[in-house]
GROMACS .gro file of C-alpha atoms in nm:
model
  126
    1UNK     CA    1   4.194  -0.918   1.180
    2UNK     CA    2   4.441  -0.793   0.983
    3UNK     CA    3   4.501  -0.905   0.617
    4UNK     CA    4   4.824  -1.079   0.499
    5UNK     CA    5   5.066  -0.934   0.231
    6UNK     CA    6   4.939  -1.137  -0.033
    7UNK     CA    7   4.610  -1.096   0.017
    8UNK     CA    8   4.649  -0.750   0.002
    9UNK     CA    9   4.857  -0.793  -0.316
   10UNK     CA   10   4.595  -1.026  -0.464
   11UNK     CA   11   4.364  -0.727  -0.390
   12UNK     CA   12   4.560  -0.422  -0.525
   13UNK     CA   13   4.625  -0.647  -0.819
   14UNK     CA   14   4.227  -0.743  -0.879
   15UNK     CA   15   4.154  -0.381  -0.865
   16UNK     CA   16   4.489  -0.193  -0.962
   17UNK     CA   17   4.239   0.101  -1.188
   18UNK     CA   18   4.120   0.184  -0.880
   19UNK     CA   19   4.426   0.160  -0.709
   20UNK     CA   20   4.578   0.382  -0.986
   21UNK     CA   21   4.322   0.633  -0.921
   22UNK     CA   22   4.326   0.646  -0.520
   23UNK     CA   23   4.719   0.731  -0.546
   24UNK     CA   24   4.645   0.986  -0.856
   25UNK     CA   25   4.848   0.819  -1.133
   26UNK     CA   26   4.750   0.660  -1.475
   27UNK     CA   27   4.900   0.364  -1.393
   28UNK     CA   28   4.890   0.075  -1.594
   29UNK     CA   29   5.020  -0.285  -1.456
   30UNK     CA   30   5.310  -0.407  -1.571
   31UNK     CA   31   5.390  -0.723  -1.323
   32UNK     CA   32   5.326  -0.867  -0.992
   33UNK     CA   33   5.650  -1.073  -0.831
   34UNK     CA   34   5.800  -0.877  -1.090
   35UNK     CA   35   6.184  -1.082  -1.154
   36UNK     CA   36   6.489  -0.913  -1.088
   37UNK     CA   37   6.854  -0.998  -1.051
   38UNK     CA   38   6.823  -0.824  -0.701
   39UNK     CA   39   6.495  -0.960  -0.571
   40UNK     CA   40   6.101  -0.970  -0.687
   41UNK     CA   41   5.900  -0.663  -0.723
   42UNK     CA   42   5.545  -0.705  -0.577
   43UNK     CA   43   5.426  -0.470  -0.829
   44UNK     CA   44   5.603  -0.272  -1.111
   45UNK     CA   45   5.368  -0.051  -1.319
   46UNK     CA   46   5.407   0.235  -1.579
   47UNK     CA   47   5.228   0.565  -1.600
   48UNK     CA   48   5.032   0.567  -1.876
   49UNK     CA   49   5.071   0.937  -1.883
   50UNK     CA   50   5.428   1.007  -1.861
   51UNK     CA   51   5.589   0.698  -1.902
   52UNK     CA   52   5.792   0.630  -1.584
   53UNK     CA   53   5.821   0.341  -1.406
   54UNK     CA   54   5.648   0.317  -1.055
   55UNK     CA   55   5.787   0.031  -0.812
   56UNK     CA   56   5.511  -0.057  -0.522
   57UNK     CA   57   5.617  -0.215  -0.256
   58UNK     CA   58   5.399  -0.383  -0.016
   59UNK     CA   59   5.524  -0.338   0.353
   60UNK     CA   60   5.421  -0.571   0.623
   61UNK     CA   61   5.559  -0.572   0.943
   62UNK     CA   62   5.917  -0.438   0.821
   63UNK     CA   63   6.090  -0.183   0.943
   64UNK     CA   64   6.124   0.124   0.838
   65UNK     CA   65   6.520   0.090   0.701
   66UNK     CA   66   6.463  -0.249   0.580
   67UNK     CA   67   6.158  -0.143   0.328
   68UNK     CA   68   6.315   0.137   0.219
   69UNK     CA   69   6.649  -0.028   0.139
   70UNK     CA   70   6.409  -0.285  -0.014
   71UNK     CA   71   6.267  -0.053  -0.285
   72UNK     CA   72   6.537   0.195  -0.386
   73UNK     CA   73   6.722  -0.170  -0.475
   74UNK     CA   74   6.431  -0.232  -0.680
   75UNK     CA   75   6.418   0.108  -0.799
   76UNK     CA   76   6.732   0.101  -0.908
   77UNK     CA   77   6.744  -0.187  -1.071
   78UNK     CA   78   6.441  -0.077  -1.311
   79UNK     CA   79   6.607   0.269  -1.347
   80UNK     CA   80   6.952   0.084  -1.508
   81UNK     CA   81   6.772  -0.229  -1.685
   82UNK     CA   82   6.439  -0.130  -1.790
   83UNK     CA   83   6.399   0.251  -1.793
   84UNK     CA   84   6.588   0.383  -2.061
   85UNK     CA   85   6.609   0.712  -1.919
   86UNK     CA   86   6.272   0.764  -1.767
   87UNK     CA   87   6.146   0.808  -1.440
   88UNK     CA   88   6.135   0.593  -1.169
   89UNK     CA   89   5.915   0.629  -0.864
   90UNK     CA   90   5.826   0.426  -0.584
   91UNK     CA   91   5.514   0.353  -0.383
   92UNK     CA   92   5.548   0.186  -0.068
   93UNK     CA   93   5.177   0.045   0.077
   94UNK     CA   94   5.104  -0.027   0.462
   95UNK     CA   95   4.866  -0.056   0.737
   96UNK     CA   96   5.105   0.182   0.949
   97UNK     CA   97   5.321   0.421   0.799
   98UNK     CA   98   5.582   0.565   1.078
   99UNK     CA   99   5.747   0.832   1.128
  100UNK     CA  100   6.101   0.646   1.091
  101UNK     CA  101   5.927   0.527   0.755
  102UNK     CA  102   5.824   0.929   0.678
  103UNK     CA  103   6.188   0.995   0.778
  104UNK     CA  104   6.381   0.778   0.549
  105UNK     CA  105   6.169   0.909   0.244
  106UNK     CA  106   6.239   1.264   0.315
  107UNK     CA  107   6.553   1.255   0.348
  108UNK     CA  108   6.611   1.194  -0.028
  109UNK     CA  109   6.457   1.369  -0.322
  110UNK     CA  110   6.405   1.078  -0.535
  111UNK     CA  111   5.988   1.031  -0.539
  112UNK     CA  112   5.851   0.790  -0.304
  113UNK     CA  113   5.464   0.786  -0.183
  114UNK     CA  114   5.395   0.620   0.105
  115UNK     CA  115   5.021   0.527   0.066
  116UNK     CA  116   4.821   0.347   0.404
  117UNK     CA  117   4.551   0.053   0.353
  118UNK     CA  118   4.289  -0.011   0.607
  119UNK     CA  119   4.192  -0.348   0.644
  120UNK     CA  120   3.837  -0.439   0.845
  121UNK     CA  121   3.706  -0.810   0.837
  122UNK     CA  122   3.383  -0.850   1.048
  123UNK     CA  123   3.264  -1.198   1.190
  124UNK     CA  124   2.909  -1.289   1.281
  125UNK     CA  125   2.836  -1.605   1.400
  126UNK     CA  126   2.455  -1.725   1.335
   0.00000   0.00000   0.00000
């Protein structure tokens, strides 16, 4: 069975230190359904470290264009409106990453991570 998005946001969010450590960052949560003029952030969050600002976006079944479109809006919303001149990365978190996915991220140089959950639910009927 596989988990919806907000269950898996409800998750990242419940344990985002952990989160924050699996994907190497000090991150610290800012929001979740983060408003914007252009759309609602799943997660925004700030390294704790450095200061920039690290967009997560959740991807489920979406394709590869369409979530990447998705979060360099949203990353470039926060660079112009809440940045002031720092960073902005983006994390992009799904139970398949694809090669047109891998694709779309390369061919740029601003920093996106594409991180992949695993989901496993087990039934037992007594």
């Amino acid at each position: 069975m596989l988990i919806d998005e907000k269950t898996l946001e409800d998750n990242i969010e419940r344990n985002f230190d952990d989160f924050a450590k699996r994907v190497g960052m000090p991150l610290k949560l800012i929001g979740r359904q983060y408003g914007t003029l252009v759309g609602p952030i799943d997660l925004l969050a700030r390294d704790s470290k450095t200061g920039k600002y690290v967009v997560i976006e959740l991807k489920k079944g979406r394709s590869a264009d369409k979530v990447f479109g998705q979060l360099s809006r949203y990353m470039g919303w926060v660079k112009t409106n809440l940045a002031g001149g720092a960073e902005v990365e983006g994390i992009i978190v799904g139970s398949k990453i694809d090669i047109k996915l891998r694709s779309a991220r390369d061919a740029h140089s601003t920093k996106v991570l594409l991180v992949e959950y695993e989901s496993k639910m087990s039934l037992n009927v007594v």
